[in-house]
């Protein structure tokens, strides 16, 4: 179980460090690394483009994507400035969602109610879900996925109703 009061205290005590970490994390966001595989890339465009368009509009930035392991240039100054405008509970939600989903952009879409927890999970784990559809899913993966979904729902409940 997540102890949110301790997380809020940690964020208050380390706000600049947390913001810096989130800004750096945006550089390696799962949503900016696209597959060269046509089938998977098609799935990514269906799931990820609407989220990226929302983030671009919300933050007032342009997000480049990569089809290899090169990190595309992002506007870290604008992202930093935007994150600094968030209230404590939003910042805590963003931090928790981002670390679970490997995506600051999905975390932001969640705290701004642009997507559901289930949609965020599917977007974050899209490649794994795609591979499982081809090769099958094992019991441990199903168990791990459910645990992550449960934690995401717990985080959402906290920052919405706290």
PDB file of C-alpha atoms in Angstrom, residues 10 16 20 72 75 90-91 113 118 135 140:
ATOM      1  CA  UNK A  10       9.059  13.869   0.416  1.00  0.00           C
ATOM      2  CA  UNK A  16      13.141  21.033  -7.131  1.00  0.00           C
ATOM      3  CA  UNK A  20      14.240  18.074 -12.333  1.00  0.00           C
ATOM      4  CA  UNK A  72      14.847  13.410 -29.668  1.00  0.00           C
ATOM      5  CA  UNK A  75      11.944  21.616 -24.657  1.00  0.00           C
ATOM      6  CA  UNK A  90      -0.933  17.101  -8.901  1.00  0.00           C
ATOM      7  CA  UNK A  91       2.847  16.940  -8.626  1.00  0.00           C
ATOM      8  CA  UNK A 113      -8.260  13.568 -16.805  1.00  0.00           C
ATOM      9  CA  UNK A 118      -6.698   1.472 -18.201  1.00  0.00           C
ATOM     10  CA  UNK A 135       3.453 -15.178 -28.415  1.00  0.00           C
ATOM     11  CA  UNK A 140       3.412 -14.043 -13.902  1.00  0.00           C
TER      12      UNK A 140
END
